[in-house]
Every structure is written in C-alpha cells, then in structure tokens.
PDB file of C-alpha atoms in Angstrom:
ATOM      1  CA  UNK V 522      88.454 -97.855  27.931  1.00  0.00           C
ATOM      2  CA  UNK V 523      86.098 -95.835  25.722  1.00  0.00           C
ATOM      3  CA  UNK V 524      87.510 -92.487  26.718  1.00  0.00           C
ATOM      4  CA  UNK V 525      85.434 -89.394  27.395  1.00  0.00           C
ATOM      5  CA  UNK V 526      82.238 -89.444  25.369  1.00  0.00           C
ATOM      6  CA  UNK V 527      80.431 -86.299  24.277  1.00  0.00           C
ATOM      7  CA  UNK V 528      77.181 -85.843  22.441  1.00  0.00           C
ATOM      8  CA  UNK V 529      76.124 -84.501  20.098  1.00  0.00           C
ATOM      9  CA  UNK V 530      79.275 -83.972  18.019  1.00  0.00           C
ATOM     10  CA  UNK V 531      77.631 -81.145  16.099  1.00  0.00           C
ATOM     11  CA  UNK V 532      74.697 -78.954  17.031  1.00  0.00           C
ATOM     12  CA  UNK V 533      73.128 -76.228  14.934  1.00  0.00           C
ATOM     13  CA  UNK V 534      70.370 -74.211  16.540  1.00  0.00           C
ATOM     14  CA  UNK V 535      68.620 -70.896  16.235  1.00  0.00           C
ATOM     15  CA  UNK V 536      69.123 -67.999  18.576  1.00  0.00           C
ATOM     16  CA  UNK V 537      66.866 -68.234  21.598  1.00  0.00           C
ATOM     17  CA  UNK V 538      66.676 -72.009  21.657  1.00  0.00           C
ATOM     18  CA  UNK V 539      67.833 -74.185  24.538  1.00  0.00           C
ATOM     19  CA  UNK V 540      70.921 -76.288  23.946  1.00  0.00           C
ATOM     20  CA  UNK V 541      72.047 -79.249  26.056  1.00  0.00           C
ATOM     21  CA  UNK V 542      75.474 -80.779  25.710  1.00  0.00           C
ATOM     22  CA  UNK V 543      76.249 -84.146  27.283  1.00  0.00           C
ATOM     23  CA  UNK V 544      79.361 -85.801  28.654  1.00  0.00           C
ATOM     24  CA  UNK V 545      80.276 -89.208  30.019  1.00  0.00           C
ATOM     25  CA  UNK V 546      83.646 -89.161  31.801  1.00  0.00           C
ATOM     26  CA  UNK V 547      86.097 -92.020  32.046  1.00  0.00           C
ATOM     27  CA  UNK V 548      85.056 -94.501  34.699  1.00  0.00           C
ATOM     28  CA  UNK V 549      86.921 -93.956  37.952  1.00  0.00           C
ATOM     29  CA  UNK V 550      87.780 -90.338  37.268  1.00  0.00           C
ATOM     30  CA  UNK V 551      86.514 -88.042  39.991  1.00  0.00           C
ATOM     31  CA  UNK V 552      87.118 -84.675  38.292  1.00  0.00           C
ATOM     32  CA  UNK V 553      85.145 -83.382  35.350  1.00  0.00           C
ATOM     33  CA  UNK V 554      85.834 -80.159  33.452  1.00  0.00           C
ATOM     34  CA  UNK V 555      83.880 -78.197  30.841  1.00  0.00           C
ATOM     35  CA  UNK V 556      85.840 -75.984  28.432  1.00  0.00           C
ATOM     36  CA  UNK V 557      84.919 -73.706  25.549  1.00  0.00           C
ATOM     37  CA  UNK V 558      87.276 -73.141  22.598  1.00  0.00           C
ATOM     38  CA  UNK V 559      87.057 -70.260  20.146  1.00  0.00           C
ATOM     39  CA  UNK V 560      89.539 -68.660  17.805  1.00  0.00           C
ATOM     40  CA  UNK V 561      89.280 -65.345  19.602  1.00  0.00           C
ATOM     41  CA  UNK V 562      89.490 -66.488  23.218  1.00  0.00           C
ATOM     42  CA  UNK V 563      91.284 -69.821  22.962  1.00  0.00           C
ATOM     43  CA  UNK V 564      90.493 -72.539  25.503  1.00  0.00           C
ATOM     44  CA  UNK V 565      88.475 -71.338  28.484  1.00  0.00           C
ATOM     45  CA  UNK V 566      87.586 -73.329  31.592  1.00  0.00           C
ATOM     46  CA  UNK V 567      83.897 -72.897  32.299  1.00  0.00           C
ATOM     47  CA  UNK V 568      83.335 -75.081  35.362  1.00  0.00           C
ATOM     48  CA  UNK V 569      84.703 -78.160  37.069  1.00  0.00           C
ATOM     49  CA  UNK V 570      83.293 -80.798  39.381  1.00  0.00           C
ATOM     50  CA  UNK V 571      84.826 -83.053  42.011  1.00  0.00           C
ATOM     51  CA  UNK V 572      82.834 -86.139  42.977  1.00  0.00           C
ATOM     52  CA  UNK V 573      79.786 -84.655  41.219  1.00  0.00           C
ATOM     53  CA  UNK V 574      79.961 -81.392  43.184  1.00  0.00           C
ATOM     54  CA  UNK V 575      80.675 -78.094  41.357  1.00  0.00           C
ATOM     55  CA  UNK V 576      83.909 -76.655  42.720  1.00  0.00           C
ATOM     56  CA  UNK V 577      84.581 -73.600  40.584  1.00  0.00           C
ATOM     57  CA  UNK V 578      82.101 -72.064  38.161  1.00  0.00           C
ATOM     58  CA  UNK V 579      83.828 -68.700  37.876  1.00  0.00           C
ATOM     59  CA  UNK V 580      84.375 -69.261  34.167  1.00  0.00           C
ATOM     60  CA  UNK V 581      80.699 -69.629  33.344  1.00  0.00           C
ATOM     61  CA  UNK V 582      80.040 -66.585  31.178  1.00  0.00           C
ATOM     62  CA  UNK V 583      76.598 -65.672  32.451  1.00  0.00           C
ATOM     63  CA  UNK V 584      73.374 -66.965  33.900  1.00  0.00           C
ATOM     64  CA  UNK V 585      72.327 -68.407  30.563  1.00  0.00           C
ATOM     65  CA  UNK V 586      74.857 -71.177  31.168  1.00  0.00           C
ATOM     66  CA  UNK V 587      74.301 -73.951  33.701  1.00  0.00           C
ATOM     67  CA  UNK V 588      75.983 -77.297  34.347  1.00  0.00           C
ATOM     68  CA  UNK V 589      74.984 -80.327  36.319  1.00  0.00           C
ATOM     69  CA  UNK V 590      76.493 -83.645  37.269  1.00  0.00           C
ATOM     70  CA  UNK V 591      73.738 -85.861  38.671  1.00  0.00           C
ATOM     71  CA  UNK V 592      76.017 -88.886  38.999  1.00  0.00           C
ATOM     72  CA  UNK V 593      79.605 -89.967  38.432  1.00  0.00           C
ATOM     73  CA  UNK V 594      79.015 -91.018  34.844  1.00  0.00           C
ATOM     74  CA  UNK V 595      77.065 -88.121  33.392  1.00  0.00           C
ATOM     75  CA  UNK V 596      77.206 -84.349  33.112  1.00  0.00           C
ATOM     76  CA  UNK V 597      75.323 -81.737  31.120  1.00  0.00           C
ATOM     77  CA  UNK V 598      76.042 -78.181  30.044  1.00  0.00           C
ATOM     78  CA  UNK V 599      72.937 -76.210  29.183  1.00  0.00           C
ATOM     79  CA  UNK V 600      72.611 -72.867  27.435  1.00  0.00           C
ATOM     80  CA  UNK V 601      69.246 -71.155  27.648  1.00  0.00           C
ATOM     81  CA  UNK V 602      68.587 -69.028  25.670  1.00  0.00           C
ATOM     82  CA  UNK V 603      71.394 -69.514  23.170  1.00  0.00           C
ATOM     83  CA  UNK V 604      72.994 -66.593  21.309  1.00  0.00           C
ATOM     84  CA  UNK V 605      75.218 -66.457  18.205  1.00  0.00           C
ATOM     85  CA  UNK V 606      78.232 -65.536  20.363  1.00  0.00           C
ATOM     86  CA  UNK V 607      77.917 -68.914  22.073  1.00  0.00           C
ATOM     87  CA  UNK V 608      79.086 -70.591  18.867  1.00  0.00           C
ATOM     88  CA  UNK V 609      82.220 -72.539  19.776  1.00  0.00           C
ATOM     89  CA  UNK V 610      83.589 -76.020  20.366  1.00  0.00           C
ATOM     90  CA  UNK V 611      82.749 -77.264  23.845  1.00  0.00           C
ATOM     91  CA  UNK V 612      85.008 -79.877  25.401  1.00  0.00           C
ATOM     92  CA  UNK V 613      84.487 -82.093  28.375  1.00  0.00           C
ATOM     93  CA  UNK V 614      87.523 -83.552  30.156  1.00  0.00           C
ATOM     94  CA  UNK V 615      88.018 -85.827  33.128  1.00  0.00           C
ATOM     95  CA  UNK V 616      90.891 -86.733  35.418  1.00  0.00           C
ATOM     96  CA  UNK V 617      91.758 -88.694  38.508  1.00  0.00           C
ATOM     97  CA  UNK V 618      92.313 -86.864  41.777  1.00  0.00           C
ATOM     98  CA  UNK V 619      95.678 -88.517  42.288  1.00  0.00           C
ATOM     99  CA  UNK V 620      98.985 -88.633  40.469  1.00  0.00           C
ATOM    100  CA  UNK V 621      99.733 -85.888  37.994  1.00  0.00           C
ATOM    101  CA  UNK V 622      96.086 -85.093  37.319  1.00  0.00           C
ATOM    102  CA  UNK V 623      96.446 -85.174  33.561  1.00  0.00           C
ATOM    103  CA  UNK V 624      93.187 -84.482  31.819  1.00  0.00           C
ATOM    104  CA  UNK V 625      91.557 -86.676  29.194  1.00  0.00           C
ATOM    105  CA  UNK V 626      89.504 -84.746  26.688  1.00  0.00           C
ATOM    106  CA  UNK V 627      86.455 -85.774  24.746  1.00  0.00           C
ATOM    107  CA  UNK V 628      86.156 -85.090  21.000  1.00  0.00           C
ATOM    108  CA  UNK V 629      84.124 -81.942  21.591  1.00  0.00           C
ATOM    109  CA  UNK V 630      80.740 -80.624  20.503  1.00  0.00           C
ATOM    110  CA  UNK V 631      80.774 -77.996  17.775  1.00  0.00           C
ATOM    111  CA  UNK V 632      77.903 -75.607  18.477  1.00  0.00           C
ATOM    112  CA  UNK V 633      76.631 -73.178  15.880  1.00  0.00           C
ATOM    113  CA  UNK V 634      73.933 -70.694  16.869  1.00  0.00           C
ATOM    114  CA  UNK V 635      72.361 -68.857  13.958  1.00  0.00           C
TER     115      UNK V 635
ATOM    116  CA  UNK H1437      96.973 -65.477  39.140  1.00  0.00           C
ATOM    117  CA  UNK H1438      98.818 -68.261  37.385  1.00  0.00           C
ATOM    118  CA  UNK H1439      99.341 -67.893  33.651  1.00  0.00           C
ATOM    119  CA  UNK H1440     101.025 -69.480  30.650  1.00  0.00           C
ATOM    120  CA  UNK H1441     102.509 -67.647  27.672  1.00  0.00           C
ATOM    121  CA  UNK H1442     103.558 -69.449  24.539  1.00  0.00           C
ATOM    122  CA  UNK H1443     104.877 -68.274  21.212  1.00  0.00           C
ATOM    123  CA  UNK H1444     102.369 -67.222  18.625  1.00  0.00           C
ATOM    124  CA  UNK H1445     101.897 -69.278  15.531  1.00  0.00           C
ATOM    125  CA  UNK H1446     101.571 -70.474  13.038  1.00  0.00           C
ATOM    126  CA  UNK H1447     104.961 -72.121  12.830  1.00  0.00           C
ATOM    127  CA  UNK H1448     105.724 -73.556   9.416  1.00  0.00           C
ATOM    128  CA  UNK H1449     108.586 -76.012   8.974  1.00  0.00           C
ATOM    129  CA  UNK H1450     109.823 -78.435   6.380  1.00  0.00           C
ATOM    130  CA  UNK H1451     109.929 -82.121   7.184  1.00  0.00           C
ATOM    131  CA  UNK H1452     112.997 -83.139   9.240  1.00  0.00           C
ATOM    132  CA  UNK H1453     113.526 -79.596  10.542  1.00  0.00           C
ATOM    133  CA  UNK H1454     114.185 -78.850  14.217  1.00  0.00           C
ATOM    134  CA  UNK H1455     111.232 -77.611  16.244  1.00  0.00           C
ATOM    135  CA  UNK H1456     111.157 -75.307  19.241  1.00  0.00           C
ATOM    136  CA  UNK H1457     107.960 -73.877  20.694  1.00  0.00           C
ATOM    137  CA  UNK H1458     108.626 -71.520  23.585  1.00  0.00           C
ATOM    138  CA  UNK H1459     106.562 -71.557  26.746  1.00  0.00           C
ATOM    139  CA  UNK H1460     106.964 -69.514  29.925  1.00  0.00           C
ATOM    140  CA  UNK H1461     104.784 -69.487  32.989  1.00  0.00           C
ATOM    141  CA  UNK H1462     103.902 -67.437  36.026  1.00  0.00           C
ATOM    142  CA  UNK H1463     102.880 -69.363  39.099  1.00  0.00           C
ATOM    143  CA  UNK H1464     103.292 -69.561  42.824  1.00  0.00           C
ATOM    144  CA  UNK H1465     104.829 -72.641  44.348  1.00  0.00           C
ATOM    145  CA  UNK H1466     105.689 -75.668  42.258  1.00  0.00           C
ATOM    146  CA  UNK H1467     103.169 -76.301  39.515  1.00  0.00           C
ATOM    147  CA  UNK H1468     103.154 -79.368  37.295  1.00  0.00           C
ATOM    148  CA  UNK H1469     103.767 -78.559  33.634  1.00  0.00           C
ATOM    149  CA  UNK H1470     102.280 -80.175  30.541  1.00  0.00           C
ATOM    150  CA  UNK H1471     102.269 -80.092  26.785  1.00  0.00           C
ATOM    151  CA  UNK H1472      99.037 -81.130  25.103  1.00  0.00           C
ATOM    152  CA  UNK H1473      98.510 -81.637  21.374  1.00  0.00           C
ATOM    153  CA  UNK H1474      95.285 -81.164  19.395  1.00  0.00           C
ATOM    154  CA  UNK H1475      94.946 -82.764  15.968  1.00  0.00           C
ATOM    155  CA  UNK H1476      92.300 -81.417  13.581  1.00  0.00           C
ATOM    156  CA  UNK H1477      88.773 -82.240  14.685  1.00  0.00           C
ATOM    157  CA  UNK H1478      89.867 -83.843  17.944  1.00  0.00           C
ATOM    158  CA  UNK H1479      90.147 -82.991  21.608  1.00  0.00           C
ATOM    159  CA  UNK H1480      93.415 -82.250  23.330  1.00  0.00           C
ATOM    160  CA  UNK H1481      95.605 -85.141  24.379  1.00  0.00           C
ATOM    161  CA  UNK H1482      98.564 -85.188  26.713  1.00  0.00           C
ATOM    162  CA  UNK H1483     101.917 -85.198  24.932  1.00  0.00           C
ATOM    163  CA  UNK H1484     104.309 -85.004  27.879  1.00  0.00           C
ATOM    164  CA  UNK H1485     104.574 -83.759  31.439  1.00  0.00           C
ATOM    165  CA  UNK H1486     107.028 -82.752  34.174  1.00  0.00           C
ATOM    166  CA  UNK H1487     106.227 -82.411  37.833  1.00  0.00           C
ATOM    167  CA  UNK H1488     109.305 -80.811  39.384  1.00  0.00           C
ATOM    168  CA  UNK H1489     112.251 -78.604  38.532  1.00  0.00           C
ATOM    169  CA  UNK H1490     114.823 -80.094  36.111  1.00  0.00           C
ATOM    170  CA  UNK H1491     112.487 -82.946  35.153  1.00  0.00           C
ATOM    171  CA  UNK H1492     112.484 -83.735  31.444  1.00  0.00           C
ATOM    172  CA  UNK H1493     109.275 -84.962  29.904  1.00  0.00           C
ATOM    173  CA  UNK H1494     109.498 -86.876  26.637  1.00  0.00           C
ATOM    174  CA  UNK H1495     107.216 -88.697  24.232  1.00  0.00           C
ATOM    175  CA  UNK H1496     107.162 -89.498  20.493  1.00  0.00           C
ATOM    176  CA  UNK H1497     110.471 -87.690  19.989  1.00  0.00           C
ATOM    177  CA  UNK H1498     109.275 -84.517  21.721  1.00  0.00           C
ATOM    178  CA  UNK H1499     111.042 -83.228  24.838  1.00  0.00           C
ATOM    179  CA  UNK H1500     110.627 -80.409  27.321  1.00  0.00           C
ATOM    180  CA  UNK H1501     112.592 -79.581  30.474  1.00  0.00           C
ATOM    181  CA  UNK H1502     111.096 -77.896  33.532  1.00  0.00           C
ATOM    182  CA  UNK H1503     113.324 -74.854  34.148  1.00  0.00           C
ATOM    183  CA  UNK H1504     112.355 -73.136  37.361  1.00  0.00           C
ATOM    184  CA  UNK H1505     115.101 -70.522  37.162  1.00  0.00           C
ATOM    185  CA  UNK H1506     113.745 -69.239  33.858  1.00  0.00           C
ATOM    186  CA  UNK H1507     110.112 -70.334  34.472  1.00  0.00           C
ATOM    187  CA  UNK H1508     110.132 -72.057  31.109  1.00  0.00           C
ATOM    188  CA  UNK H1509     109.039 -75.356  29.575  1.00  0.00           C
ATOM    189  CA  UNK H1510     110.026 -75.159  25.900  1.00  0.00           C
ATOM    190  CA  UNK H1511     108.942 -77.963  23.568  1.00  0.00           C
ATOM    191  CA  UNK H1512     111.546 -79.408  21.185  1.00  0.00           C
ATOM    192  CA  UNK H1513     111.772 -82.100  18.544  1.00  0.00           C
ATOM    193  CA  UNK H1514     114.839 -82.873  16.521  1.00  0.00           C
ATOM    194  CA  UNK H1515     113.142 -83.866  13.270  1.00  0.00           C
ATOM    195  CA  UNK H1516     109.492 -83.089  12.622  1.00  0.00           C
ATOM    196  CA  UNK H1517     107.196 -85.063  10.358  1.00  0.00           C
ATOM    197  CA  UNK H1518     104.117 -84.043   8.386  1.00  0.00           C
ATOM    198  CA  UNK H1519     102.052 -86.015  10.897  1.00  0.00           C
ATOM    199  CA  UNK H1520     103.191 -83.639  13.668  1.00  0.00           C
ATOM    200  CA  UNK H1521     101.056 -80.874  12.158  1.00  0.00           C
ATOM    201  CA  UNK H1522      98.696 -79.886  14.967  1.00  0.00           C
ATOM    202  CA  UNK H1523      98.094 -77.258  17.639  1.00  0.00           C
ATOM    203  CA  UNK H1524     100.315 -77.514  20.714  1.00  0.00           C
ATOM    204  CA  UNK H1525      99.242 -76.200  24.118  1.00  0.00           C
ATOM    205  CA  UNK H1526     101.507 -75.529  27.064  1.00  0.00           C
ATOM    206  CA  UNK H1527      99.716 -75.866  30.399  1.00  0.00           C
ATOM    207  CA  UNK H1528     100.272 -75.831  34.136  1.00  0.00           C
ATOM    208  CA  UNK H1529      98.369 -77.298  37.034  1.00  0.00           C
ATOM    209  CA  UNK H1530      98.209 -74.851  39.862  1.00  0.00           C
ATOM    210  CA  UNK H1531     100.047 -75.850  43.031  1.00  0.00           C
ATOM    211  CA  UNK H1532      97.754 -77.646  45.432  1.00  0.00           C
ATOM    212  CA  UNK H1533      94.799 -77.307  43.126  1.00  0.00           C
ATOM    213  CA  UNK H1534      93.115 -79.084  40.268  1.00  0.00           C
ATOM    214  CA  UNK H1535      92.614 -76.373  37.694  1.00  0.00           C
ATOM    215  CA  UNK H1536      94.835 -76.531  34.636  1.00  0.00           C
ATOM    216  CA  UNK H1537      95.763 -73.251  32.998  1.00  0.00           C
ATOM    217  CA  UNK H1538      96.302 -73.519  29.229  1.00  0.00           C
ATOM    218  CA  UNK H1539      98.307 -71.281  26.936  1.00  0.00           C
ATOM    219  CA  UNK H1540      96.785 -69.901  23.756  1.00  0.00           C
ATOM    220  CA  UNK H1541      98.129 -72.725  21.611  1.00  0.00           C
ATOM    221  CA  UNK H1542     100.662 -72.722  18.769  1.00  0.00           C
ATOM    222  CA  UNK H1543      99.696 -74.099  15.403  1.00  0.00           C
ATOM    223  CA  UNK H1544     102.415 -76.098  13.631  1.00  0.00           C
ATOM    224  CA  UNK H1545     102.402 -76.832   9.905  1.00  0.00           C
ATOM    225  CA  UNK H1546     104.965 -79.288   8.572  1.00  0.00           C
ATOM    226  CA  UNK H1547     105.494 -79.360   4.796  1.00  0.00           C
ATOM    227  CA  UNK H1548     106.655 -82.444   2.938  1.00  0.00           C
TER     228      UNK H1548
END
C-alpha cells in the first residue's frame, strides 16, 4: 500500500495568493482528516470527512479555509487568500471506521506564505 | 471537552538510559489511548495503543499501560537508542466518536 499521499510537499507563495493542498487517502479508508501543525499551537484538527461528507469543520480557522472531498480517493484544502500566519505544516490522515480507528498520516505539506 | 496533557520537552537522554514520558487525560466514558511518534520531516505514525483499562500497549521496546484510576498512559522504554530521537504524541479517541485529540508532543533527544 502506498500510504497517504500529499502534494505538494513544499509550497511557497505570496500573501494574497490562493493555495491548494491535495491528499489521496489509503484505499478502503472511510475517514479523512486535515491537520495543521505549528510550533506555537501544536497539532490542530481542521476538519474531517466520513464517506466524503464533512462531519466536523469546527477547527477551520476562518472563511478563508475550505475543504472538499469529491470522491473517496481525493481531498483538497484550499486557502484563499493566504496570509503569513497560515505558514505551517499541513497533514492529511485517513483511517478505517472500524477497529481501533488508528490514523495513518501523510508526509505533510510545508506551506510558507511570504 | 476531552483533553490530553503530556510532559513538556525537550527530554535529553544518553543512549541506553530509561525513558518515561508522562501523559494524563481528561475524558468521559472509555476512550482509546494512543502514542504516536513523529520523526524529522515525516508525518505521525502509530507507536502503540490500548483500548480499555489495564491494557498494555507495546511496540519496538516501548510500553504504556492504560490506567483509568489515575487517567494516565505513560510511555516507557528501558533502554533508548539514538534512533529513538523524535517527537512523541499522546492521544485519545473520544468515546463513541472518531476525533482523535492529540497532546502537545514531547521532543526526545538521545545522545550517543
């Protein structure tokens, strides 16, 4: 199994630009999670999906952030417009809806907004 | 709401030393408990887990026991190696739900 795939691995953009982060979960996993990691705030859950449907987006910081999951094998996290305080590592994770629900994380996307 | 508190780092040890990283939690019901590890430049990966009181999770020489009476899940290893240098996260999955609550992480440095 290829594991959770994220792209790009690194993104550098200027303030005000739109940023789109991509994630392909592990096949057969029906939960998908987006996290943000910073030194100051640690690991924060932004949103999670079950069977492509958003279940809890209470962690999304503001309206500039949006996430979609058009099918079981693809999700996007979009920031528009981006701001320097959005600089962080963004992780996607997936899990099955049975068993102990352990999460499998992707390698992350390091976003730098200048 | 549910929460996880773990000891602040960094923790610096010499090779072959004994490791303890403390973790306590606040939760309703009977959450599942996890330790995840993050190596530099990588995502988190599951290290071990325990799903009910008195369960002991173990992997790669690491152990943790689910203590409901003290609401704790401390991570231990008898003899650390340089390759164990990483950030360790204690986490719980809320009872009846699918969100996982992560602690702040504890960075471990092991010196040769």
